[in-house]
Amino acid sequence: MLILVTYDVSVITSDGRRRLRNIAKTCLDYGIRVQNSVFECEVDPAQFVVLKSTLLDIYNSEEDSLRFYMLGKHGKQKVDHFGAKPVDDPLRDPLII
Amino acid sequence: MLILVTYDVSVITSDGRRRLRNIAKTCLDYGIRVQNSVFECEVDPAQFVVLKSTLLDIYNSEEDSLRFYMLGKHGKQKVDHFGAKPVDDPLRDPLII
């Protein structure tokens, strides 16, 4: 099933930047980055449990926001993309939001 | 039907910041901001045509990225949220990505 992971992570502090890197790295283990803070992950239910649990361990519940969208088995058919491809490293250019 | 709109807009230039404001403003006419660059819009097919067309008029296809996810009639049931609520104005704190 396709899971969309979106997040807002405050990168004002070095701790925030570390969280952002770890969240992105974890998502990349399961899927692809389609925008700076948006990942599409093709996972089975067991993998999703691990992915979700890992992300919830990393993020800061008071400062960050984390959302999961269950797009289902035919999730790729539900997406329309327009424009530029995302940068590889969101910390390279923090002025993209 | 619930449509998820996600975008990356480069805000290095004043033109980029203007685009970001206009994209956010347009999305707010149709839905709610759930993260800085993520909106959930409850629209009918005709409204979606107008929303999409308006956003495609605003964005810069070489610099920005715009994605639409069709979440369907029961889209709200497909979402899990954790952590902080988004800020009202993403330009207030550009270091949230």
PDB file of C-alpha atoms in Angstrom:
ATOM      1  CA  MET A   1       0.000   0.000   0.000  1.00  0.00           C
ATOM      2  CA  LEU A   2       1.107   3.538  -0.668  1.00  0.00           C
ATOM      3  CA  ILE A   3       1.593   5.779   2.359  1.00  0.00           C
ATOM      4  CA  LEU A   4       2.187   9.487   2.084  1.00  0.00           C
ATOM      5  CA  VAL A   5       4.279  10.978   4.871  1.00  0.00           C
ATOM      6  CA  THR A   6       4.277  14.755   5.300  1.00  0.00           C
ATOM      7  CA  TYR A   7       6.017  16.707   8.035  1.00  0.00           C
ATOM      8  CA  ASP A   8       6.880  20.109   9.377  1.00  0.00           C
ATOM      9  CA  VAL A   9      10.062  20.104  11.416  1.00  0.00           C
ATOM     10  CA  SER A  10      11.447  23.244  13.003  1.00  0.00           C
ATOM     11  CA  VAL A  11      15.084  23.556  11.910  1.00  0.00           C
ATOM     12  CA  ILE A  12      15.956  26.633  13.943  1.00  0.00           C
ATOM     13  CA  THR A  13      18.022  24.536  16.337  1.00  0.00           C
ATOM     14  CA  SER A  14      20.707  21.969  15.531  1.00  0.00           C
ATOM     15  CA  ASP A  15      18.508  19.418  17.260  1.00  0.00           C
ATOM     16  CA  GLY A  16      15.720  20.247  14.813  1.00  0.00           C
ATOM     17  CA  ARG A  17      18.057  19.877  11.854  1.00  0.00           C
ATOM     18  CA  ARG A  18      19.160  16.509  13.226  1.00  0.00           C
ATOM     19  CA  ARG A  19      15.522  15.406  13.543  1.00  0.00           C
ATOM     20  CA  LEU A  20      14.826  16.531   9.987  1.00  0.00           C
ATOM     21  CA  ARG A  21      17.770  14.555   8.640  1.00  0.00           C
ATOM     22  CA  ASN A  22      16.767  11.454  10.593  1.00  0.00           C
ATOM     23  CA  ILE A  23      13.131  11.683   9.518  1.00  0.00           C
ATOM     24  CA  ALA A  24      14.146  12.099   5.865  1.00  0.00           C
ATOM     25  CA  LYS A  25      16.657   9.255   6.132  1.00  0.00           C
ATOM     26  CA  THR A  26      14.054   6.934   7.666  1.00  0.00           C
ATOM     27  CA  CYS A  27      11.490   7.785   4.982  1.00  0.00           C
ATOM     28  CA  LEU A  28      14.093   7.166   2.271  1.00  0.00           C
ATOM     29  CA  ASP A  29      14.524   3.642   3.617  1.00  0.00           C
ATOM     30  CA  TYR A  30      10.908   2.995   2.642  1.00  0.00           C
ATOM     31  CA  GLY A  31      10.160   5.285  -0.262  1.00  0.00           C
ATOM     32  CA  ILE A  32      10.949   8.310  -2.368  1.00  0.00           C
ATOM     33  CA  ARG A  33      11.052  12.023  -1.650  1.00  0.00           C
ATOM     34  CA  VAL A  34       8.591  13.802  -3.912  1.00  0.00           C
ATOM     35  CA  GLN A  35       8.878  17.202  -2.252  1.00  0.00           C
ATOM     36  CA  ASN A  36      11.042  18.575   0.530  1.00  0.00           C
ATOM     37  CA  SER A  37       8.713  17.451   3.291  1.00  0.00           C
ATOM     38  CA  VAL A  38       6.655  14.869   1.404  1.00  0.00           C
ATOM     39  CA  PHE A  39       7.536  11.205   0.939  1.00  0.00           C
ATOM     40  CA  GLU A  40       5.704   8.396  -0.813  1.00  0.00           C
ATOM     41  CA  CYS A  41       6.381   5.020   0.780  1.00  0.00           C
ATOM     42  CA  GLU A  42       5.272   1.687  -0.682  1.00  0.00           C
ATOM     43  CA  VAL A  43       4.959  -0.573   2.363  1.00  0.00           C
ATOM     44  CA  ASP A  44       3.083  -3.576   3.684  1.00  0.00           C
ATOM     45  CA  PRO A  45       1.199  -3.264   6.994  1.00  0.00           C
ATOM     46  CA  ALA A  46       4.110  -4.634   9.053  1.00  0.00           C
ATOM     47  CA  GLN A  47       6.584  -2.234   7.451  1.00  0.00           C
ATOM     48  CA  PHE A  48       4.202   0.638   8.062  1.00  0.00           C
ATOM     49  CA  VAL A  49       4.092  -0.174  11.783  1.00  0.00           C
ATOM     50  CA  VAL A  50       7.890   0.017  11.933  1.00  0.00           C
ATOM     51  CA  LEU A  51       8.090   3.167   9.795  1.00  0.00           C
ATOM     52  CA  LYS A  52       5.492   4.976  11.884  1.00  0.00           C
ATOM     53  CA  SER A  53       7.018   3.882  15.159  1.00  0.00           C
ATOM     54  CA  THR A  54      10.506   4.959  14.066  1.00  0.00           C
ATOM     55  CA  LEU A  55       9.301   8.393  12.962  1.00  0.00           C
ATOM     56  CA  LEU A  56       7.357   8.910  16.177  1.00  0.00           C
ATOM     57  CA  ASP A  57      10.514   8.103  18.125  1.00  0.00           C
ATOM     58  CA  ILE A  58      12.474  10.749  16.215  1.00  0.00           C
ATOM     59  CA  TYR A  59      10.066  13.662  16.031  1.00  0.00           C
ATOM     60  CA  ASN A  60       9.373  16.235  18.760  1.00  0.00           C
ATOM     61  CA  SER A  61       5.646  16.242  19.480  1.00  0.00           C
ATOM     62  CA  GLU A  62       5.691  19.840  20.727  1.00  0.00           C
ATOM     63  CA  GLU A  63       7.574  21.365  17.806  1.00  0.00           C
ATOM     64  CA  ASP A  64       7.066  19.100  14.813  1.00  0.00           C
ATOM     65  CA  SER A  65       4.054  17.884  12.878  1.00  0.00           C
ATOM     66  CA  LEU A  66       3.818  14.485  11.255  1.00  0.00           C
ATOM     67  CA  ARG A  67       0.984  13.207   9.065  1.00  0.00           C
ATOM     68  CA  PHE A  68       0.322   9.876   7.377  1.00  0.00           C
ATOM     69  CA  TYR A  69      -2.088   9.460   4.468  1.00  0.00           C
ATOM     70  CA  MET A  70      -3.176   5.945   3.545  1.00  0.00           C
ATOM     71  CA  LEU A  71      -3.433   6.039  -0.253  1.00  0.00           C
ATOM     72  CA  GLY A  72      -4.090   2.314  -0.665  1.00  0.00           C
ATOM     73  CA  LYS A  73      -3.061  -0.232  -3.242  1.00  0.00           C
ATOM     74  CA  HIS A  74      -3.595   1.998  -6.253  1.00  0.00           C
ATOM     75  CA  GLY A  75      -2.232   5.129  -4.642  1.00  0.00           C
ATOM     76  CA  LYS A  76      -0.023   6.119  -7.560  1.00  0.00           C
ATOM     77  CA  GLN A  77      -3.115   6.619  -9.702  1.00  0.00           C
ATOM     78  CA  LYS A  78      -4.370   9.254  -7.296  1.00  0.00           C
ATOM     79  CA  VAL A  79      -1.476  11.648  -7.766  1.00  0.00           C
ATOM     80  CA  ASP A  80      -0.953  14.554 -10.173  1.00  0.00           C
ATOM     81  CA  HIS A  81       2.429  16.271 -10.236  1.00  0.00           C
ATOM     82  CA  PHE A  82       3.323  19.607 -11.826  1.00  0.00           C
ATOM     83  CA  GLY A  83       6.548  21.542 -12.030  1.00  0.00           C
ATOM     84  CA  ALA A  84      10.015  21.155 -10.620  1.00  0.00           C
ATOM     85  CA  LYS A  85      11.513  18.103  -9.021  1.00  0.00           C
ATOM     86  CA  PRO A  86      12.474  18.385  -5.349  1.00  0.00           C
ATOM     87  CA  VAL A  87      15.969  19.194  -4.177  1.00  0.00           C
ATOM     88  CA  ASP A  88      17.971  16.259  -2.818  1.00  0.00           C
ATOM     89  CA  ASP A  89      18.848  17.923   0.446  1.00  0.00           C
ATOM     90  CA  PRO A  90      16.219  20.197   2.020  1.00  0.00           C
ATOM     91  CA  LEU A  91      18.828  21.674   4.359  1.00  0.00           C
ATOM     92  CA  ARG A  92      20.816  22.853   1.362  1.00  0.00           C
ATOM     93  CA  ASP A  93      18.160  25.466   0.756  1.00  0.00           C
ATOM     94  CA  PRO A  94      16.021  26.125   3.828  1.00  0.00           C
ATOM     95  CA  LEU A  95      14.138  28.850   2.002  1.00  0.00           C
ATOM     96  CA  ILE A  96      12.012  26.386   0.131  1.00  0.00           C
ATOM     97  CA  ILE A  97       8.753  25.765   2.013  1.00  0.00           C
TER      98      ILE A  97
ATOM     99  CA  MET B   1     -14.120  14.665  -2.379  1.00  0.00           C
ATOM    100  CA  LEU B   2     -11.012  15.401  -0.371  1.00  0.00           C
ATOM    101  CA  ILE B   3      -8.005  16.702  -2.284  1.00  0.00           C
ATOM    102  CA  LEU B   4      -4.597  17.055  -0.725  1.00  0.00           C
ATOM    103  CA  VAL B   5      -2.484  19.855  -2.164  1.00  0.00           C
ATOM    104  CA  THR B   6       1.243  19.860  -1.400  1.00  0.00           C
ATOM    105  CA  TYR B   7       3.810  22.285  -2.754  1.00  0.00           C
ATOM    106  CA  ASP B   8       7.402  23.406  -2.668  1.00  0.00           C
ATOM    107  CA  VAL B   9       7.815  27.043  -3.537  1.00  0.00           C
ATOM    108  CA  SER B  10      11.196  28.744  -3.595  1.00  0.00           C
ATOM    109  CA  VAL B  11      10.926  31.860  -1.417  1.00  0.00           C
ATOM    110  CA  ILE B  12      14.405  33.225  -2.024  1.00  0.00           C
ATOM    111  CA  THR B  13      13.000  35.972  -4.235  1.00  0.00           C
ATOM    112  CA  SER B  14      10.162  38.365  -3.506  1.00  0.00           C
ATOM    113  CA  ASP B  15       8.390  36.883  -6.510  1.00  0.00           C
ATOM    114  CA  GLY B  16       8.621  33.454  -4.866  1.00  0.00           C
ATOM    115  CA  ARG B  17       7.211  34.800  -1.623  1.00  0.00           C
ATOM    116  CA  ARG B  18       4.357  36.374  -3.569  1.00  0.00           C
ATOM    117  CA  ARG B  19       3.628  33.048  -5.278  1.00  0.00           C
ATOM    118  CA  LEU B  20       3.676  31.266  -1.921  1.00  0.00           C
ATOM    119  CA  ARG B  21       1.191  33.732  -0.441  1.00  0.00           C
ATOM    120  CA  ASN B  22      -1.098  33.459  -3.450  1.00  0.00           C
ATOM    121  CA  ILE B  23      -0.974  29.663  -3.497  1.00  0.00           C
ATOM    122  CA  ALA B  24      -1.746  29.516   0.225  1.00  0.00           C
ATOM    123  CA  LYS B  25      -4.529  32.079  -0.129  1.00  0.00           C
ATOM    124  CA  THR B  26      -6.103  30.137  -3.004  1.00  0.00           C
ATOM    125  CA  CYS B  27      -5.939  26.855  -1.079  1.00  0.00           C
ATOM    126  CA  LEU B  28      -7.507  28.534   1.955  1.00  0.00           C
ATOM    127  CA  ASP B  29     -10.491  29.460  -0.204  1.00  0.00           C
ATOM    128  CA  TYR B  30     -11.161  25.736  -0.603  1.00  0.00           C
ATOM    129  CA  GLY B  31      -9.807  24.063   2.499  1.00  0.00           C
ATOM    130  CA  ILE B  32      -7.607  24.095   5.558  1.00  0.00           C
ATOM    131  CA  ARG B  33      -3.862  24.287   6.066  1.00  0.00           C
ATOM    132  CA  VAL B  34      -2.703  21.189   7.926  1.00  0.00           C
ATOM    133  CA  GLN B  35       1.023  21.849   7.543  1.00  0.00           C
ATOM    134  CA  ASN B  36       3.013  24.726   6.109  1.00  0.00           C
ATOM    135  CA  SER B  37       2.928  23.379   2.560  1.00  0.00           C
ATOM    136  CA  VAL B  38       0.041  20.942   2.863  1.00  0.00           C
ATOM    137  CA  PHE B  39      -3.652  21.759   2.426  1.00  0.00           C
ATOM    138  CA  GLU B  40      -6.737  19.566   2.610  1.00  0.00           C
ATOM    139  CA  CYS B  41      -9.515  20.795   0.339  1.00  0.00           C
ATOM    140  CA  GLU B  42     -13.044  19.410   0.312  1.00  0.00           C
ATOM    141  CA  VAL B  43     -14.269  20.131  -3.220  1.00  0.00           C
ATOM    142  CA  ASP B  44     -16.606  18.841  -5.884  1.00  0.00           C
ATOM    143  CA  PRO B  45     -15.204  18.046  -9.347  1.00  0.00           C
ATOM    144  CA  ALA B  46     -16.068  21.473 -10.757  1.00  0.00           C
ATOM    145  CA  GLN B  47     -14.423  23.264  -7.837  1.00  0.00           C
ATOM    146  CA  PHE B  48     -11.347  21.083  -8.227  1.00  0.00           C
ATOM    147  CA  VAL B  49     -11.002  22.142 -11.865  1.00  0.00           C
ATOM    148  CA  VAL B  50     -11.029  25.792 -10.810  1.00  0.00           C
ATOM    149  CA  LEU B  51      -8.669  25.228  -7.854  1.00  0.00           C
ATOM    150  CA  LYS B  52      -6.157  23.334  -9.964  1.00  0.00           C
ATOM    151  CA  SER B  53      -6.314  25.816 -12.821  1.00  0.00           C
ATOM    152  CA  THR B  54      -5.842  28.766 -10.442  1.00  0.00           C
ATOM    153  CA  LEU B  55      -2.819  27.179  -8.753  1.00  0.00           C
ATOM    154  CA  LEU B  56      -1.244  26.291 -12.098  1.00  0.00           C
ATOM    155  CA  ASP B  57      -1.628  29.922 -13.146  1.00  0.00           C
ATOM    156  CA  ILE B  58       0.196  31.100 -10.018  1.00  0.00           C
ATOM    157  CA  TYR B  59       3.077  28.660  -9.694  1.00  0.00           C
ATOM    158  CA  ASN B  60       6.376  28.753 -11.581  1.00  0.00           C
ATOM    159  CA  SER B  61       6.839  25.423 -13.344  1.00  0.00           C
ATOM    160  CA  GLU B  62      10.638  25.736 -13.355  1.00  0.00           C
ATOM    161  CA  GLU B  63      11.083  26.589  -9.683  1.00  0.00           C
ATOM    162  CA  ASP B  64       8.064  25.263  -7.821  1.00  0.00           C
ATOM    163  CA  SER B  65       6.520  21.849  -7.356  1.00  0.00           C
ATOM    164  CA  LEU B  66       2.798  21.237  -7.012  1.00  0.00           C
ATOM    165  CA  ARG B  67       1.107  17.918  -6.269  1.00  0.00           C
ATOM    166  CA  PHE B  68      -2.534  16.888  -5.953  1.00  0.00           C
ATOM    167  CA  TYR B  69      -3.650  13.716  -4.168  1.00  0.00           C
ATOM    168  CA  MET B  70      -7.189  12.521  -4.732  1.00  0.00           C
ATOM    169  CA  LEU B  71      -8.237  11.119  -1.350  1.00  0.00           C
ATOM    170  CA  GLY B  72     -11.866  10.490  -2.309  1.00  0.00           C
ATOM    171  CA  LYS B  73     -15.141  10.772  -0.438  1.00  0.00           C
ATOM    172  CA  HIS B  74     -13.874   9.282   2.797  1.00  0.00           C
ATOM    173  CA  GLY B  75     -10.504  10.948   2.699  1.00  0.00           C
ATOM    174  CA  LYS B  76     -10.573  12.140   6.296  1.00  0.00           C
ATOM    175  CA  GLN B  77     -10.543   8.528   7.471  1.00  0.00           C
ATOM    176  CA  LYS B  78      -7.226   7.974   5.706  1.00  0.00           C
ATOM    177  CA  VAL B  79      -5.273  10.503   7.751  1.00  0.00           C
ATOM    178  CA  ASP B  80      -3.258  10.167  10.953  1.00  0.00           C
ATOM    179  CA  HIS B  81      -1.856  13.306  12.552  1.00  0.00           C
ATOM    180  CA  PHE B  82       0.784  13.559  15.276  1.00  0.00           C
ATOM    181  CA  GLY B  83       2.360  16.506  17.023  1.00  0.00           C
ATOM    182  CA  ALA B  84       2.182  20.247  16.671  1.00  0.00           C
ATOM    183  CA  LYS B  85      -0.358  22.257  14.766  1.00  0.00           C
ATOM    184  CA  PRO B  86       0.961  24.284  11.832  1.00  0.00           C
ATOM    185  CA  VAL B  87       1.817  27.959  12.086  1.00  0.00           C
ATOM    186  CA  ASP B  88      -0.673  30.372  10.547  1.00  0.00           C
ATOM    187  CA  ASP B  89       1.852  32.148   8.389  1.00  0.00           C
ATOM    188  CA  PRO B  90       4.660  30.064   6.866  1.00  0.00           C
ATOM    189  CA  LEU B  91       6.619  33.208   6.009  1.00  0.00           C
ATOM    190  CA  ARG B  92       6.705  34.137   9.682  1.00  0.00           C
ATOM    191  CA  ASP B  93       9.164  31.330  10.218  1.00  0.00           C
ATOM    192  CA  PRO B  94      10.860  30.241   7.007  1.00  0.00           C
ATOM    193  CA  LEU B  95      13.022  27.782   8.907  1.00  0.00           C
ATOM    194  CA  ILE B  96      10.239  25.266   9.184  1.00  0.00           C
ATOM    195  CA  ILE B  97      10.411  22.820   6.289  1.00  0.00           C
TER     196      ILE B  97
END
